């Protein structure tokens, strides 16, 4: 029997039992089919010519796990019309172990990476703010900005569109209340093109802890299940990642 | 050979591979010895007369996993001078599956629980603010309040001391900035006594996702390792949980 062909290849986020249960649950919820490779597994079986995925997702899947020829295959797919989405984490972008700076994957993505650890782990509020209208953000209430917990600091390329920014605040306890002062802004979501394909960089994570309160965005809560693992998330969180995946992969 | 006797019994937080790696790592860092029971395991072997732990930690360990006689043993230990610490989560306090409302454990703790789901999952900022001086909070810079991601909503008992509160904010995006408005306050850390023992209720979590930015509190970062799992956390986060455990258990 021929194996069913899925449009998405999702690599990383540790394992389907742990962090990957979030994005896997969201894709299952929206009935987006995908093949999955854990962060400590090789992708040989999937990164072959005949796969022709419409979207590759790299999320906490270190550059060291991809051979040069595999990056070249991804680049060729995107040039011909597939999508590439990188989602942040300690093993995404440069991170503490992502090490994508200077790779062919950086060439495809709409952002430039630091050569050294780019992680921003902060204990203070980081709000998600919209920079411009886009199908990925359609009908999402960014008028009430949600929080994230951390991200990779990257720089948008000149021809990229910055759709979301993160604003970092410092807090101060007063006698009876707290004050917030803006401390800086960074890119949270940038999109671009590479050949005929689309690329997107979301610099926070889809899973705890960096996802922060964003995972609970939306009063309506939905349960997303993939295989044995169920996650309960906010409906706007799910809608955002559903939109991001569908737009980038033209699904 | 006689088994080494540890002062702490730590029950819950799923498993040492997952959420429990945080508190286990902190205890290992401060050289606090503990026995551990996963959230889906029975505690029979440990909740026996001769154990005489100095501190019991319940964190995402559902009431349904404890028999009445086991709760009675914990109560007797605390009455005679041991400590009881409950840490929040979906399976702590009432939660979505904690179900401690109306139990003997609630009698010991310094807080009253709701009879229905008490979880506050929020995508907006929640700041941790100090209500009064206490050895648990000594030398921690609450002047710069860190964030948490969620908590169980409980009510402090009349004779409890509320040491920390959480302030929930709603956010609003303006043309070029965001505004914050206080939406409500709840108990985050309350302490009390039961007989000769101490009890403490921390209503957020020590692990993602509810711990939020609190896990990264402190510019100095430390690596905490227990058995195979290593977590990298902020130094103030570690100090807070070290203080909380030592004070509650008089260790």
XYZ file of C-alpha atoms in Angstrom, chain B:
251
model
C 22.075 -1.578 53.127
C 19.645 0.867 54.674
C 18.171 3.370 52.215
C 19.307 6.955 52.752
C 16.640 8.996 54.499
C 15.638 12.206 52.716
C 13.832 15.144 54.402
C 11.426 15.894 51.519
C 8.723 13.880 49.755
C 7.905 15.477 46.378
C 4.749 14.220 44.669
C 3.608 15.232 41.211
C 4.534 17.480 38.281
C 4.054 14.625 35.815
C 7.543 13.043 35.806
C 11.208 13.799 36.411
C 11.718 13.923 32.631
C 9.127 16.641 32.184
C 7.671 19.313 34.528
C 9.230 17.888 37.698
C 12.714 18.509 36.280
C 12.414 22.128 37.449
C 11.743 21.668 41.172
C 13.903 18.545 41.263
C 16.719 20.534 39.667
C 16.309 23.361 42.194
C 16.387 20.938 45.144
C 19.462 19.189 43.728
C 21.113 22.603 43.247
C 20.587 23.438 46.926
C 21.459 19.899 48.038
C 18.018 19.208 49.490
C 17.443 15.454 49.424
C 14.039 14.153 48.336
C 12.043 11.085 47.408
C 9.913 11.474 44.292
C 6.540 10.110 43.178
C 5.261 10.844 39.631
C 1.722 12.193 39.087
C 0.400 8.840 37.888
C 2.051 6.754 40.609
C 0.788 5.671 44.021
C 2.688 6.933 47.068
C 2.200 3.796 49.209
C 5.884 3.059 49.578
C 6.629 6.519 50.917
C 3.557 7.467 52.955
C 4.348 5.079 55.801
C 4.807 5.863 59.496
C 8.543 5.398 59.547
C 9.150 7.922 56.743
C 8.555 10.981 58.925
C 9.354 13.486 56.195
C 10.001 17.064 57.241
C 8.235 18.418 54.147
C 5.609 17.091 51.746
C 5.269 18.850 48.391
C 2.078 18.303 46.393
C 2.286 19.772 42.884
C -0.015 18.518 40.156
C -0.620 15.368 42.168
C -4.416 14.863 42.118
C -6.310 14.267 45.368
C -7.669 11.131 43.737
C -4.175 9.590 43.966
C -4.180 9.864 47.787
C -6.215 7.542 49.989
C -7.948 8.991 53.067
C -5.528 7.178 55.332
C -2.619 8.770 53.471
C -4.064 12.249 53.894
C -4.520 11.449 57.602
C -0.873 10.457 57.867
C 0.213 13.728 56.206
C -2.054 15.676 58.566
C -0.566 13.912 61.601
C 2.980 14.634 60.412
C 2.221 18.327 59.917
C 0.451 18.573 63.287
C 3.649 17.219 64.859
C 5.918 19.699 63.061
C 6.411 18.761 59.411
C 5.633 21.148 56.537
C 3.105 20.916 53.718
C 3.570 22.865 50.487
C 1.098 22.855 47.621
C 2.196 24.327 44.295
C -0.419 25.231 41.669
C -1.352 23.559 38.432
C -4.189 21.979 36.524
C -4.089 19.069 38.998
C -3.447 21.126 42.139
C -5.902 22.870 44.481
C -9.251 22.358 42.715
C -7.865 22.803 39.201
C -9.352 20.839 36.355
C -8.358 17.596 38.063
C -6.807 18.444 41.439
C -10.050 18.060 43.384
C -8.617 19.019 46.790
C -11.658 21.121 47.733
C -13.249 19.661 50.865
C -10.346 17.313 51.628
C -8.225 17.068 54.762
C -5.346 18.593 52.744
C -7.418 21.772 52.367
C -7.768 21.858 56.176
C -3.989 21.934 56.554
C -3.282 24.539 53.876
C -3.648 28.291 54.506
C -6.193 28.716 51.707
C -9.808 27.836 50.906
C -10.461 26.314 47.514
C -13.255 26.675 45.016
C -15.594 23.750 44.451
C -15.337 24.219 40.706
C -12.469 24.700 38.234
C -10.262 27.424 39.746
C -7.758 27.797 36.911
C -6.855 31.238 35.640
C -5.248 30.810 32.215
C -4.549 34.234 30.849
C -2.814 35.583 27.807
C -2.342 39.004 29.420
C 0.386 40.060 31.878
C 0.189 38.900 35.498
C 2.740 40.500 37.815
C 4.046 39.077 41.093
C 3.932 41.671 43.887
C 5.111 41.481 47.489
C 2.644 42.106 50.309
C 4.948 41.811 53.314
C 8.501 40.952 54.381
C 9.211 37.309 55.096
C 12.273 34.999 55.148
C 10.980 33.284 51.965
C 11.238 36.596 50.109
C 14.455 37.868 51.684
C 16.840 39.655 49.310
C 14.660 39.045 46.260
C 14.148 42.203 44.135
C 10.363 42.409 44.048
C 10.827 46.090 43.229
C 10.941 44.798 39.608
C 7.946 42.473 39.517
C 8.301 39.429 37.241
C 5.451 37.815 35.250
C 3.604 34.545 35.669
C 1.349 32.852 33.123
C -1.479 31.418 35.206
C -2.570 30.174 38.624
C -5.315 28.598 40.716
C -7.687 31.170 42.215
C -7.985 30.511 45.978
C -8.917 32.529 49.060
C -6.563 32.989 52.010
C -7.915 31.774 55.351
C -8.414 34.404 58.057
C -5.263 33.485 59.976
C -3.017 33.061 56.918
C -0.356 35.551 55.927
C -0.492 36.613 52.273
C 3.108 37.149 51.188
C 2.675 37.515 47.432
C -0.193 38.586 45.227
C -0.673 38.403 41.504
C -2.030 41.454 39.683
C -3.772 40.764 36.387
C -3.638 43.466 33.729
C -5.542 44.002 30.546
C -3.646 45.457 27.649
C -4.647 47.780 24.854
C -2.754 48.583 21.679
C -2.681 52.272 20.845
C -1.267 53.893 17.734
C 2.358 53.602 18.796
C 2.384 51.998 22.244
C 0.348 49.819 24.619
C -1.447 50.617 27.838
C -1.977 48.445 30.905
C -4.979 48.550 33.235
C -5.264 46.619 36.471
C -8.029 44.050 36.253
C -7.835 42.224 39.580
C -5.658 40.685 42.303
C -5.434 37.209 43.721
C -3.386 35.300 46.279
C -0.120 33.923 44.907
C 1.668 32.842 48.106
C 0.069 32.339 51.508
C 1.600 30.720 54.575
C 0.101 29.426 57.789
C 0.399 26.931 60.613
C -1.221 23.643 61.388
C -0.453 22.340 64.864
C 3.318 22.602 65.191
C 3.892 22.494 61.421
C 3.983 25.083 58.681
C 1.905 25.122 55.544
C 2.295 27.090 52.321
C 0.254 27.519 49.148
C 1.924 28.856 45.988
C -0.845 29.058 43.420
C 1.183 29.319 40.202
C 3.467 26.539 38.999
C 7.207 25.914 39.320
C 7.257 24.687 35.714
C 6.023 25.950 32.326
C 3.595 27.054 31.223
C 2.091 28.751 34.317
C 5.473 29.711 35.778
C 5.761 32.170 32.858
C 8.693 34.579 32.943
C 9.197 33.865 36.654
C 11.396 30.892 35.630
C 13.832 33.365 34.043
C 13.883 35.778 36.978
C 17.410 37.034 37.652
C 20.017 37.994 35.073
C 22.374 35.393 36.467
C 21.401 32.045 34.969
C 22.087 28.745 36.624
C 21.930 25.191 35.399
C 20.143 22.793 37.721
C 20.566 19.106 37.099
C 18.813 16.137 38.642
C 19.706 12.716 37.282
C 19.688 13.088 33.466
C 17.673 16.272 33.079
C 19.180 19.751 33.181
C 17.192 22.984 33.306
C 18.592 26.494 32.862
C 16.753 29.018 35.067
C 17.139 32.488 36.554
C 18.986 32.706 39.873
C 16.144 34.551 41.681
C 13.656 31.894 40.583
C 15.873 29.189 42.060
C 16.471 31.195 45.247
C 12.731 31.741 45.727
C 11.854 28.040 45.512
C 14.870 27.118 47.643
C 13.676 29.571 50.336
C 10.081 28.370 50.084
C 11.045 24.720 50.538
C 13.492 25.372 53.365
C 11.203 27.677 55.307
C 8.106 25.466 54.993
C 10.026 22.315 55.979
C 12.263 24.074 58.524
C 15.214 22.572 56.645
